PDB file of C-alpha atoms in Angstrom:
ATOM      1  CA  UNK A1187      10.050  -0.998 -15.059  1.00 71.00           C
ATOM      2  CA  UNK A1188       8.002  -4.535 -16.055  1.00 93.00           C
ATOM      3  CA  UNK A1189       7.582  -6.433 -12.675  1.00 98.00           C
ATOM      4  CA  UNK A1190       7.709 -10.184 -12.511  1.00 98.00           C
ATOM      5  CA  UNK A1191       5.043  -9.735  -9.925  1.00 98.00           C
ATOM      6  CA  UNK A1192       3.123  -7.058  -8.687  1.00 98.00           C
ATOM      7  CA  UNK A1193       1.820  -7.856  -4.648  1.00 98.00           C
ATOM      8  CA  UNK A1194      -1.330  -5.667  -3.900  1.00 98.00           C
ATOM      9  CA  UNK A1195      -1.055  -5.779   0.713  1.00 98.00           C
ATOM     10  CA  UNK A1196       2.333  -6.174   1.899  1.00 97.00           C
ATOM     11  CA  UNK A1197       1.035  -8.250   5.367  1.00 97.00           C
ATOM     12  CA  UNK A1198       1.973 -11.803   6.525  1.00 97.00           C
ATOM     13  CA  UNK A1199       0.533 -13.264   2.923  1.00 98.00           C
ATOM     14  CA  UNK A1200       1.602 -10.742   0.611  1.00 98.00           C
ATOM     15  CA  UNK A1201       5.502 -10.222   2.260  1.00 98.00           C
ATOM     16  CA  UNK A1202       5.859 -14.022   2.741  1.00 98.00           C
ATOM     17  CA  UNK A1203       5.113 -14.391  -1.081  1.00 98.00           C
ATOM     18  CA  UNK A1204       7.515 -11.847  -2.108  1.00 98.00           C
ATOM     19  CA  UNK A1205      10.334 -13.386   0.068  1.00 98.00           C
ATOM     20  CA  UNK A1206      10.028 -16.718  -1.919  1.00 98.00           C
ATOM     21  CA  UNK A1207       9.640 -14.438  -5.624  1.00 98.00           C
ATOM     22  CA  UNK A1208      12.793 -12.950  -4.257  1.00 98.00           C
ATOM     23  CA  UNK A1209      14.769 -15.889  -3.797  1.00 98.00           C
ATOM     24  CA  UNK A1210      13.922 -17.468  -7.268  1.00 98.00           C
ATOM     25  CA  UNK A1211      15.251 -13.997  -8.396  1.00 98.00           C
ATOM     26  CA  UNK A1212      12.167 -12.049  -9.535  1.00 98.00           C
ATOM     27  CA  UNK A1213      11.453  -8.878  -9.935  1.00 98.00           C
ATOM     28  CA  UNK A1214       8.861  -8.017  -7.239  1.00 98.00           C
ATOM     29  CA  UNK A1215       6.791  -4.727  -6.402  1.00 98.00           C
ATOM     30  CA  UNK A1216       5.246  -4.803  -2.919  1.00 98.00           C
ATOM     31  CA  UNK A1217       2.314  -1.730  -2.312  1.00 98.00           C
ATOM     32  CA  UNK A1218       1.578  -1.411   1.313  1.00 97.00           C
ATOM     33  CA  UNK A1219      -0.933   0.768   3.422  1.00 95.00           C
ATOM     34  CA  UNK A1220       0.803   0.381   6.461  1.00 93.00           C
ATOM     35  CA  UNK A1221      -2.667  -0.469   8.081  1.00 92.00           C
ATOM     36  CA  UNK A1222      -2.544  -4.647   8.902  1.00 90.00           C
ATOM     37  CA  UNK A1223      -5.565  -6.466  10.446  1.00 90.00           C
ATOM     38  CA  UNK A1224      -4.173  -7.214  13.957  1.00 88.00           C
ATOM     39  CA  UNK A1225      -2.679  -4.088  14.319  1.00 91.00           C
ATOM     40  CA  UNK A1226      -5.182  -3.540  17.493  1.00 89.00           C
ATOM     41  CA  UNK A1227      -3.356  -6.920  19.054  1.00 89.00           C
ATOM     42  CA  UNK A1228      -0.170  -6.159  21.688  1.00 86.00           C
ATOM     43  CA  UNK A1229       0.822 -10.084  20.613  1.00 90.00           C
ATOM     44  CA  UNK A1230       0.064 -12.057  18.257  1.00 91.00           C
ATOM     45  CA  UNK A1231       0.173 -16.347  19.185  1.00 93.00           C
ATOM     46  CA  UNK A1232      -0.075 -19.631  18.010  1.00 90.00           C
ATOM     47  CA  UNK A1233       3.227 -18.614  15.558  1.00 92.00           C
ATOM     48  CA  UNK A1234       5.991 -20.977  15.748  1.00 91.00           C
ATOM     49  CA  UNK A1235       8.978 -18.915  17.301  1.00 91.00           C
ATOM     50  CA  UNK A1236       7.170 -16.400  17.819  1.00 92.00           C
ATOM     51  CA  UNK A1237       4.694 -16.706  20.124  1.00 92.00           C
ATOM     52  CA  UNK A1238       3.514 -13.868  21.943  1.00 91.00           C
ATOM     53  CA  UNK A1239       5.274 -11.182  19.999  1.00 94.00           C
ATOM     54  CA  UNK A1240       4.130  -7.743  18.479  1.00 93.00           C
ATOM     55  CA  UNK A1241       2.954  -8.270  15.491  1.00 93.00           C
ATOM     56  CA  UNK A1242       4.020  -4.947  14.391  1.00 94.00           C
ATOM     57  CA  UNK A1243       7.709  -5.924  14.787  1.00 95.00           C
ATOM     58  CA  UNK A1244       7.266  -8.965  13.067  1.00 96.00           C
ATOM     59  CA  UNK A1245       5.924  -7.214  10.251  1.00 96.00           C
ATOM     60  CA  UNK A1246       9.079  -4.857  10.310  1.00 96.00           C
ATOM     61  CA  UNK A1247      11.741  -7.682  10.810  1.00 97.00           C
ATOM     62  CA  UNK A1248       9.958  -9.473   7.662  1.00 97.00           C
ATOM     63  CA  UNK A1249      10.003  -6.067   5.657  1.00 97.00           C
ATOM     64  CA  UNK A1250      13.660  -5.405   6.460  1.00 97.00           C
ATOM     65  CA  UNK A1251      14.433  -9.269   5.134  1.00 98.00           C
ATOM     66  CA  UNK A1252      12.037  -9.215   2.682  1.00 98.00           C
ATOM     67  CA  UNK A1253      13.984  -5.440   1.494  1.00 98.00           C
ATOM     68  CA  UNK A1254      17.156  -7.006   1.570  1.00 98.00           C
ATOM     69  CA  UNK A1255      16.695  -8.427  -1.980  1.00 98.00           C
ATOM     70  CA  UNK A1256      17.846  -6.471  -4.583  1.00 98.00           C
ATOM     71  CA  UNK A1257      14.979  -7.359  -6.853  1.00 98.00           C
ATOM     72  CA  UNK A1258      12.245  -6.166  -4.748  1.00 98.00           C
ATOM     73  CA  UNK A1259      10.898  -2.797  -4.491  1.00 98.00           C
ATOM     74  CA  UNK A1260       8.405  -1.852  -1.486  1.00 98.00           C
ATOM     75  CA  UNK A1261       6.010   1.011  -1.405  1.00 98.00           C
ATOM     76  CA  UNK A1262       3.861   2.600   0.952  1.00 97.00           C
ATOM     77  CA  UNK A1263       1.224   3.297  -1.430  1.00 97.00           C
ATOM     78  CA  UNK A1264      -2.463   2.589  -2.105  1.00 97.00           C
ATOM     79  CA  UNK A1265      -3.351   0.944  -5.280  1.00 98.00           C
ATOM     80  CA  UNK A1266      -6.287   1.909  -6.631  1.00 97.00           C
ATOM     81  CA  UNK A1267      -7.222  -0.201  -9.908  1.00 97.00           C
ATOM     82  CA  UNK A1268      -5.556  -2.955 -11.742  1.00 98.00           C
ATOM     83  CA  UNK A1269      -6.404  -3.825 -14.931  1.00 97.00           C
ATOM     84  CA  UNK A1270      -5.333  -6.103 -17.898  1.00 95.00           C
ATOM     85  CA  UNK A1271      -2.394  -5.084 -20.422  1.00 94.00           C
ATOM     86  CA  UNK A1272      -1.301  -6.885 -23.074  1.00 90.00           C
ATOM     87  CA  UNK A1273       0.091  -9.888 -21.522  1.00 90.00           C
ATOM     88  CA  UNK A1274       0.069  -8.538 -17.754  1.00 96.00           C
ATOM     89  CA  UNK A1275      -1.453  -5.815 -15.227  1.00 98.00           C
ATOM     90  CA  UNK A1276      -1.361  -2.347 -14.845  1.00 98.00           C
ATOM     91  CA  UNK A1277      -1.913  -1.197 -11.529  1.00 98.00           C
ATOM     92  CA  UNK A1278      -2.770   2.480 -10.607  1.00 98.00           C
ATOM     93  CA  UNK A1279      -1.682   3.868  -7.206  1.00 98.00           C
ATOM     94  CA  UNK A1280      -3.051   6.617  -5.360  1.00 97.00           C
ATOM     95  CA  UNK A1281      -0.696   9.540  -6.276  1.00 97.00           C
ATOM     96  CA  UNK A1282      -1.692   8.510 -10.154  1.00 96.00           C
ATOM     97  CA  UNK A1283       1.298   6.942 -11.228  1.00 97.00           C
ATOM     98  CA  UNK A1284       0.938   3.227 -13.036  1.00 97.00           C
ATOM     99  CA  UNK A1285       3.166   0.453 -12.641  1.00 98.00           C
ATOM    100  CA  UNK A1286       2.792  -2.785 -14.708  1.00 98.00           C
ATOM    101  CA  UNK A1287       3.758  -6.529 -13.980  1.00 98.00           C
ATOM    102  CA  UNK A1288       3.173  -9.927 -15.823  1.00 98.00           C
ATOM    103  CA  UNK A1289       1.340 -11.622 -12.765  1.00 98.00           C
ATOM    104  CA  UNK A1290      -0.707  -9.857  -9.882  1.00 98.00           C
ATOM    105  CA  UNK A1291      -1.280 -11.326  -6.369  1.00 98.00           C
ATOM    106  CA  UNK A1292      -4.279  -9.759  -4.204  1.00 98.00           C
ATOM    107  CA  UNK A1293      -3.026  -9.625  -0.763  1.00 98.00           C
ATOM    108  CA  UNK A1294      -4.871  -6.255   0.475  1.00 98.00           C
ATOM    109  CA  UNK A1295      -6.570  -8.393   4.049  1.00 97.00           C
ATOM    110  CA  UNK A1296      -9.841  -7.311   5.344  1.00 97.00           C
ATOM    111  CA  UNK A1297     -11.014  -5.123   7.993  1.00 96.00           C
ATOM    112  CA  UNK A1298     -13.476  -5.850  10.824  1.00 96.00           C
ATOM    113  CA  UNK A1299     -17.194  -3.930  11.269  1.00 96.00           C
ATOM    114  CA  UNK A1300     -17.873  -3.658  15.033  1.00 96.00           C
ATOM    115  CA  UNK A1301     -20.528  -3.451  16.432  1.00 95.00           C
ATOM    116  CA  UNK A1302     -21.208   0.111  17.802  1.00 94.00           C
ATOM    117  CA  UNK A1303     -21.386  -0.432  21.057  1.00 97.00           C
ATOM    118  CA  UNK A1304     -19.773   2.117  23.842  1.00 97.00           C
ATOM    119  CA  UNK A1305     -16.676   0.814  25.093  1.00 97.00           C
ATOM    120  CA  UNK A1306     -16.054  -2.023  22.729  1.00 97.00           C
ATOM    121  CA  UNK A1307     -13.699  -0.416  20.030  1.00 96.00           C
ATOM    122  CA  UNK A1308     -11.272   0.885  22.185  1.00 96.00           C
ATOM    123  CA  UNK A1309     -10.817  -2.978  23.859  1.00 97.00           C
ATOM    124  CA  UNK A1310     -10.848  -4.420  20.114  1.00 96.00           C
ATOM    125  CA  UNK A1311      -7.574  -6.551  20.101  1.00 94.00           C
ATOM    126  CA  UNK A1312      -7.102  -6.441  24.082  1.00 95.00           C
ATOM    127  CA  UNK A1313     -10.005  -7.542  25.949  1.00 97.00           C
ATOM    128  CA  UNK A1314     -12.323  -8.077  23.191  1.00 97.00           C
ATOM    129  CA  UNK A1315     -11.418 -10.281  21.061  1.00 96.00           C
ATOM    130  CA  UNK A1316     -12.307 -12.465  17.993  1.00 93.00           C
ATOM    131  CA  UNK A1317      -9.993 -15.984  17.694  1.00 93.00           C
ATOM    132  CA  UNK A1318      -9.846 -18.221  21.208  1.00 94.00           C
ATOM    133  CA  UNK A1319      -7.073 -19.851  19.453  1.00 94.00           C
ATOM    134  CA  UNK A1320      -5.037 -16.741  18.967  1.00 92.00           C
ATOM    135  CA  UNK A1321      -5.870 -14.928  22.709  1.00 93.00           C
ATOM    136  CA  UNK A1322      -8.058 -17.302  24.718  1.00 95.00           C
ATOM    137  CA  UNK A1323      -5.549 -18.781  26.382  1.00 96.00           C
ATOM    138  CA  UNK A1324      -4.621 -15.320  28.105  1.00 96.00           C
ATOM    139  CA  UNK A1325      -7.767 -15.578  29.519  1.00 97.00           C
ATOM    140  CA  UNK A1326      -7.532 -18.826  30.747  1.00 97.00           C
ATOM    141  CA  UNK A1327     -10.447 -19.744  33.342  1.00 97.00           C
ATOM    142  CA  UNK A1328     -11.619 -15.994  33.848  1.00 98.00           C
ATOM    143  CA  UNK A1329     -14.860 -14.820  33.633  1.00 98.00           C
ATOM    144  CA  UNK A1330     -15.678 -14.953  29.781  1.00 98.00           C
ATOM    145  CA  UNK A1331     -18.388 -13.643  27.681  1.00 98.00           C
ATOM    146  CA  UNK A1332     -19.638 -14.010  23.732  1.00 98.00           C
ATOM    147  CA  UNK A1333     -21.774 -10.754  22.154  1.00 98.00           C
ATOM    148  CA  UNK A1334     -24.536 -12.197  19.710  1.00 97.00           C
ATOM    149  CA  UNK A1335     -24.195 -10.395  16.380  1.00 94.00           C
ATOM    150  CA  UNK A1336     -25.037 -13.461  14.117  1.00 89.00           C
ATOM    151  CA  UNK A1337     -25.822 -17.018  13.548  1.00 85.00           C
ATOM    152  CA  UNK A1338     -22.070 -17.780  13.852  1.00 91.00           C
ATOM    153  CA  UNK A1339     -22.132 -15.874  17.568  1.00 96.00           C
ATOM    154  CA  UNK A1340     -23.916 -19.358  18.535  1.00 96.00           C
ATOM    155  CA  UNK A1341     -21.178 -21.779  17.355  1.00 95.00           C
ATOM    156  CA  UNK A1342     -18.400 -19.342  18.769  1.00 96.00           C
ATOM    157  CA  UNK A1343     -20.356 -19.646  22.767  1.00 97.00           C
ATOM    158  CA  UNK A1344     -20.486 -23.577  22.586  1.00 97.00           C
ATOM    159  CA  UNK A1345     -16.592 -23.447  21.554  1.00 97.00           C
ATOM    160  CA  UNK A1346     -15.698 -20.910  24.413  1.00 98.00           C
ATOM    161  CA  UNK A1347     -16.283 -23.175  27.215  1.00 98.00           C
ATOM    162  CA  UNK A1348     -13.138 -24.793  26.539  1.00 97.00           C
ATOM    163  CA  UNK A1349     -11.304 -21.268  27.530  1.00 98.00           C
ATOM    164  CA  UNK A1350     -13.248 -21.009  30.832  1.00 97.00           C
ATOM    165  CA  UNK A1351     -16.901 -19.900  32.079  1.00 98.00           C
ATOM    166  CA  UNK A1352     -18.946 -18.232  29.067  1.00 98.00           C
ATOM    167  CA  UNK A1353     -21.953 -16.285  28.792  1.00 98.00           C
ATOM    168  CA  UNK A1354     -23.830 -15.557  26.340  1.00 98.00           C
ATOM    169  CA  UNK A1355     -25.298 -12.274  25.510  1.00 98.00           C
ATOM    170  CA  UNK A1356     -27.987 -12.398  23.278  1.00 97.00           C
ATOM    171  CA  UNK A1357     -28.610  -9.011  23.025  1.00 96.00           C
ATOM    172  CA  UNK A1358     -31.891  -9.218  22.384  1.00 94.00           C
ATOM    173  CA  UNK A1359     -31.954 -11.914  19.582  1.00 94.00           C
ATOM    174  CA  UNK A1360     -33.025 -15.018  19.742  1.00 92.00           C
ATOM    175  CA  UNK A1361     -32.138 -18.942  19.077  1.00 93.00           C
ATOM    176  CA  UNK A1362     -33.497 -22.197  18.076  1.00 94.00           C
ATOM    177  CA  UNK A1363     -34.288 -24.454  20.952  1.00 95.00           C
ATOM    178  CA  UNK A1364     -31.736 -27.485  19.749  1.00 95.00           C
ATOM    179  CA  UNK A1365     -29.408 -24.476  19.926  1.00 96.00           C
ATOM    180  CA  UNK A1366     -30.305 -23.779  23.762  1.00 96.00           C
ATOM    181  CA  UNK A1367     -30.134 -27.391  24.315  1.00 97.00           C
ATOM    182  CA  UNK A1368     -26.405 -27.429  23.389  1.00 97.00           C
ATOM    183  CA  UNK A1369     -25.495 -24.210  24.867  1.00 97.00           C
ATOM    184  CA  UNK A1370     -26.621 -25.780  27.958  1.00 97.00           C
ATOM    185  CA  UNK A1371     -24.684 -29.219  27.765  1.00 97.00           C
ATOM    186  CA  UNK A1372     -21.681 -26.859  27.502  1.00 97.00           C
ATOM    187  CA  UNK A1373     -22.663 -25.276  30.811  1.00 97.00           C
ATOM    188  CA  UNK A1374     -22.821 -21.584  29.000  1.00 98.00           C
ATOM    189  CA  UNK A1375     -25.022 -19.027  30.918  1.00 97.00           C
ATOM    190  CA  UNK A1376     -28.029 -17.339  28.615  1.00 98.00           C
ATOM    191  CA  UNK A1377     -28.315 -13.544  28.904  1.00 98.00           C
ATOM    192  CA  UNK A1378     -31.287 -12.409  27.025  1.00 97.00           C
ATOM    193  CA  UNK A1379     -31.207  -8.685  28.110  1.00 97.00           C
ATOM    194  CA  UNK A1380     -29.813  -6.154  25.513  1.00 97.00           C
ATOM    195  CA  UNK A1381     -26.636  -4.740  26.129  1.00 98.00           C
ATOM    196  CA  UNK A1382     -25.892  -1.220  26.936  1.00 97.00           C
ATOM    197  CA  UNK A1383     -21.963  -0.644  27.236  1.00 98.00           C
ATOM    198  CA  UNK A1384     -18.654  -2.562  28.546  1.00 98.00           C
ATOM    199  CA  UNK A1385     -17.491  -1.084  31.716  1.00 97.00           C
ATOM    200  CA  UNK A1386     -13.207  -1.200  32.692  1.00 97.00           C
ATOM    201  CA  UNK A1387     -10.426   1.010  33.156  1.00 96.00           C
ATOM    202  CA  UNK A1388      -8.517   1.897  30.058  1.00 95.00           C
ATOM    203  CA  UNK A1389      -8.434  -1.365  27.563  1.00 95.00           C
ATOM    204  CA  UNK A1390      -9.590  -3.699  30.513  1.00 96.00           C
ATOM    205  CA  UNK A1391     -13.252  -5.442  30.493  1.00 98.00           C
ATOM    206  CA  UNK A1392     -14.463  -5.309  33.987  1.00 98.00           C
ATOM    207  CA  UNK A1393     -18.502  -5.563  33.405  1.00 98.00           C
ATOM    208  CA  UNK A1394     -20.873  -5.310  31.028  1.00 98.00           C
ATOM    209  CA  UNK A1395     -24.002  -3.103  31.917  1.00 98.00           C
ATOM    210  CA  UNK A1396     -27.159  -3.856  30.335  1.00 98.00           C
ATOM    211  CA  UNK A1397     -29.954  -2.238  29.195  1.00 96.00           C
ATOM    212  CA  UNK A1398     -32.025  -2.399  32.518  1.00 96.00           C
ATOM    213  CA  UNK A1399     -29.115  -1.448  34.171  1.00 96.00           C
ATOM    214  CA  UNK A1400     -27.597  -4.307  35.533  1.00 97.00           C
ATOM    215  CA  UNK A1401     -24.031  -5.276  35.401  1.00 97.00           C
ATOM    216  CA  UNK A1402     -22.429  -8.597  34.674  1.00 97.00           C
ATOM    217  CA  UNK A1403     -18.836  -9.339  35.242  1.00 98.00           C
ATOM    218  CA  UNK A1404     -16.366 -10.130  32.777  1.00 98.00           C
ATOM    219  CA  UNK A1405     -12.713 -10.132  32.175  1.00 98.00           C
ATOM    220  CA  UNK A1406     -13.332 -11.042  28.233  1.00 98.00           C
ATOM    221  CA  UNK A1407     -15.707 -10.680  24.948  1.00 98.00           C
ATOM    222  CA  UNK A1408     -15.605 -12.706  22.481  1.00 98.00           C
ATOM    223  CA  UNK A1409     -17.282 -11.276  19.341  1.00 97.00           C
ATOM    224  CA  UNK A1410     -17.726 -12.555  15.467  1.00 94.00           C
ATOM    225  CA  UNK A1411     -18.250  -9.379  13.463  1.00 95.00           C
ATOM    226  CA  UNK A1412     -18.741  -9.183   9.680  1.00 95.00           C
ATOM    227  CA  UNK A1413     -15.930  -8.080   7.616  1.00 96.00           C
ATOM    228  CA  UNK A1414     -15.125  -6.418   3.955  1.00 97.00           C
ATOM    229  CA  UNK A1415     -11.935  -6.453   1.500  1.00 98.00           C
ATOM    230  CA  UNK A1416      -9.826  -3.507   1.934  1.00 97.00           C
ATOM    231  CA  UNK A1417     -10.042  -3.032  -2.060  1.00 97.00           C
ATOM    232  CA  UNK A1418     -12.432  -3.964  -4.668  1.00 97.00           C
ATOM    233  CA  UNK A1419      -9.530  -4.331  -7.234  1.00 98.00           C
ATOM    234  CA  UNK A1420     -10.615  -8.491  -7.079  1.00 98.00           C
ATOM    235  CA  UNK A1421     -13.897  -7.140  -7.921  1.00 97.00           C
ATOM    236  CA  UNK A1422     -13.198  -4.816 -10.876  1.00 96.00           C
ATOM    237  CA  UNK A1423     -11.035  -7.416 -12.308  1.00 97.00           C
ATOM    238  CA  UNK A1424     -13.369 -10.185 -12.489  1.00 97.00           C
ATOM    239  CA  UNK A1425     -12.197 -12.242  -9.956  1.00 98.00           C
ATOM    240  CA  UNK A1426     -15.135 -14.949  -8.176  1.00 98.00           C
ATOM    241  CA  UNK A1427     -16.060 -14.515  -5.367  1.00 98.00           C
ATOM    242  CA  UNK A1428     -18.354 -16.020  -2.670  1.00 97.00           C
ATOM    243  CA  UNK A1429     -20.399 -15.274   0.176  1.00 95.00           C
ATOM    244  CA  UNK A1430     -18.610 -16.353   3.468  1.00 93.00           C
ATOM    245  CA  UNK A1431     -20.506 -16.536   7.267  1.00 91.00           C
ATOM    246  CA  UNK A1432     -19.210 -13.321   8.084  1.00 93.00           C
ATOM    247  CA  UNK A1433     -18.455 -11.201   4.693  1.00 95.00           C
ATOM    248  CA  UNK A1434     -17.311 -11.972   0.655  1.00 97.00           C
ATOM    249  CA  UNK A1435     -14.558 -14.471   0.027  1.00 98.00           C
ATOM    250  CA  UNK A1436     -12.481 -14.423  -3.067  1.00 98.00           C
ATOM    251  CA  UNK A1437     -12.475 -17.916  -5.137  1.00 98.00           C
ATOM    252  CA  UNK A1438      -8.979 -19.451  -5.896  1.00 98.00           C
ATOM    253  CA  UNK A1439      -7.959 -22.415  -6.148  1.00 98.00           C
ATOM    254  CA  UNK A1440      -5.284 -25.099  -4.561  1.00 97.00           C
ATOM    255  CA  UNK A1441      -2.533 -22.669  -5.807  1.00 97.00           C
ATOM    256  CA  UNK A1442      -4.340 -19.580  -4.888  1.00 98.00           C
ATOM    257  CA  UNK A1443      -4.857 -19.144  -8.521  1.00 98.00           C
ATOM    258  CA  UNK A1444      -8.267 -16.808  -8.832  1.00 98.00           C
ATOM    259  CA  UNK A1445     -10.383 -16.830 -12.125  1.00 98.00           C
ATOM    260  CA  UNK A1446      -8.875 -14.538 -13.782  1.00 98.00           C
ATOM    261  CA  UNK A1447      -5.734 -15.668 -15.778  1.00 97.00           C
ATOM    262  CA  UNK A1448      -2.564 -14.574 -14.031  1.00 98.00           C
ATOM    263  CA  UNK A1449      -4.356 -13.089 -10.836  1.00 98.00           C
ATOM    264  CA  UNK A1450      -3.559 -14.565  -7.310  1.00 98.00           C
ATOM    265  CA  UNK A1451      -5.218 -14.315  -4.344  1.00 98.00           C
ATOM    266  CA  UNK A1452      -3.762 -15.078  -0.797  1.00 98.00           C
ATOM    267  CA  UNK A1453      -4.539 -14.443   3.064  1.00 97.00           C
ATOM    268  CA  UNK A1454      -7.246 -13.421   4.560  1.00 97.00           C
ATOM    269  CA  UNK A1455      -9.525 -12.415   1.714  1.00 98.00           C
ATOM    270  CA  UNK A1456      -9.715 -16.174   0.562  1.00 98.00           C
ATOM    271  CA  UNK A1457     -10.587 -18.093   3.764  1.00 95.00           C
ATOM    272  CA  UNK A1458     -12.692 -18.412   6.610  1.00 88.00           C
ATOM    273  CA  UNK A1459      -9.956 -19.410   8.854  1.00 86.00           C
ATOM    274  CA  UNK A1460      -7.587 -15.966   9.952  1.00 91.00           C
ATOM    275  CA  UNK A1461      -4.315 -16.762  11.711  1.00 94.00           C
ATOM    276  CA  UNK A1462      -0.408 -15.447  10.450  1.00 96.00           C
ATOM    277  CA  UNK A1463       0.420 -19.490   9.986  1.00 96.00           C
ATOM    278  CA  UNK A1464      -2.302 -19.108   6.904  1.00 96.00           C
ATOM    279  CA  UNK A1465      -1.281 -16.338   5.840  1.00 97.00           C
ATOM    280  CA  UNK A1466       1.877 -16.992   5.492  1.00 97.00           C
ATOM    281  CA  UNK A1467       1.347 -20.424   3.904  1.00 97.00           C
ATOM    282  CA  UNK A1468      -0.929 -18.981   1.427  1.00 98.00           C
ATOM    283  CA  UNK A1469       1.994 -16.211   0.577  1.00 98.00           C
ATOM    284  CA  UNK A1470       3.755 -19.410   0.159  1.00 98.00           C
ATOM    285  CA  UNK A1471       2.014 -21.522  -2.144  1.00 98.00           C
ATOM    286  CA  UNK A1472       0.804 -18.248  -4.195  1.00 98.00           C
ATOM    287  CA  UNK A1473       4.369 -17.470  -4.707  1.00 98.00           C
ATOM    288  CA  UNK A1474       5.309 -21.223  -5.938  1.00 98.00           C
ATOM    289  CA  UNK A1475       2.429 -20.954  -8.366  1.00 98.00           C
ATOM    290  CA  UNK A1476       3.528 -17.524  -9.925  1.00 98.00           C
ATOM    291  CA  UNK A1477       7.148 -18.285 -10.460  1.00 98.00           C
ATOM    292  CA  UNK A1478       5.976 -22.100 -11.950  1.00 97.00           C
ATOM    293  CA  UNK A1479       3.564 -19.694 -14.429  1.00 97.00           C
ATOM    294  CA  UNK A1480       6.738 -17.308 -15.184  1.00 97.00           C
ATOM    295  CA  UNK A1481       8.770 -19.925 -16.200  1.00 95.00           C
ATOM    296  CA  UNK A1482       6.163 -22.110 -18.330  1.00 93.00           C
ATOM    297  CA  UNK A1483       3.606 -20.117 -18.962  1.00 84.00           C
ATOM    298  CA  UNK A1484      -0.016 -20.067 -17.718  1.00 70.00           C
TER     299      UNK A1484
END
């Protein structure tokens, strides 16, 4: 079978794109790992109607509506390549077989590179955390903290203030002076003394112990930590992309058309800003901008 549409990451972007291919009546295959960013967070926020809810079951009410369609197909498979054919895509997935479809959006999300520090993976999603806007406010007026791991980690202390008391641990780096000077204004606390481990019970944050042995109290890190695709398919086919603060960015453009005629890109691979209302807005307009392609060409 000849897809309309072939969605690579069946996440917020990619399953909110295939809901709106569905409904103009398009043939749509959806290839899923089963392995979404936030799947480390007990609640996702800042959703309308669904604030504060597992973002695993939203991702399972949205595939069982999305599955509902009779003209989409979902898979729990890895695709491997895509490349051109004839007029569309042929997509290879990880048991071998190919499947082909005139348009292909990228929706395949990134993954996070922490820092290898004892105690932090295990709190990744629970007590430390990445977006204030998505979990700060959990953590309302405790005892907060941001880990230095680039020259965003400076920008991300002065905005924690607004959350409650912040410290910064510079792990050993260092910073400009203007930088101090603002840090200060924002009444953030300067810890210059590498860091050893985090310290709690089970997913909690209790302390961090540093290198000369001291321990600091904290109830929350904040940390900024590079990321990279989950596929180089946007890579292998061509597709622009850009060097972001904290990893590569694929280029599209106000439709979340890529470079590459008939490729779409959507979600977290193409922005700087991570939250489900992008993601799902991106599915959106990525989905408008295929269909308006089927129909006149493009």
């Amino acid at each position: 079978m000849n897809f309309d549409a072939i969605i690579v990451g069946g996440s917020f972007a990619g399953l909110s794109a295939a809901l709106y291919l569905a409904r103009a009546r398009r043939s749509v295959l959806v290839l899923d790992t089963g392995t979404p960013r936030n799947r480390f967070a007990a609640a996702s926020h800042g959703f309308f109607a669904k604030d504060g809810s597992d973002p695993k079951t939203m991702l399972e009410i949205m595939r069982g509506q999305v599955a509902a369609y009779p003209t989409v197909q979902l898979r729990d498979l890895k695709a491997v390549a895509a490349a051109r054919d004839g007029g569309g895509f042929r997509v290879t997935l990880e048991n071998g077989e190919a499947v082909t479809g005139a348009k292909l959006l990228l929706a395949f999300g990134i993954s996070d590179i922490l820092p290898e520090l004892p105690g932090l993976a295990e709190r990744w999603g629970r007590t430390v955390i990445h977006c204030p806007y998505c979990h700060g406010y959990e953590f309302s007026g405790e005892r907060l903290g941001v880990l230095n791991l680039s020259a965003m980690s400076a920008h991300q202390a002065i905005l924690i203030p607004e959350w409650g008391p912040t410290t910064f641990y510079l792990n050993g780096g260092t910073i400009e002076p203007d930088v101090t000077a603002k840090l200060h204004e924002r009444g953030v606390t300067i810890e210059p003394e590498l860091v050893d481990c985090l310290v709690g019970d089970g997913t909690s944050l209790s302390a961090i112990r540093l290198r000369n042995g001291v321990e600091r109290p904290i109830d929350a890190l904040f940390v900024g930590p590079r990321n990279r695709f989950n596929s180089n398919i946007a890579e292998r086919l061509g597709c622009a992309v850009e060097n972001g603060p904290l990893g590569l960015v694929v280029k599209v453009d106000e439709m979340k058309a890529t470079n590459v005629a008939g490729v779409y890109a959507a979600g977290d691979i193409t922005r700087m800003g991570h939250t489900i209302t992008f993601a799902c807005a991106d599915g959106v307009m990525a989905a408008l901008a295929i269909h308006h392609s089927l129909m006149f060409g493009g």
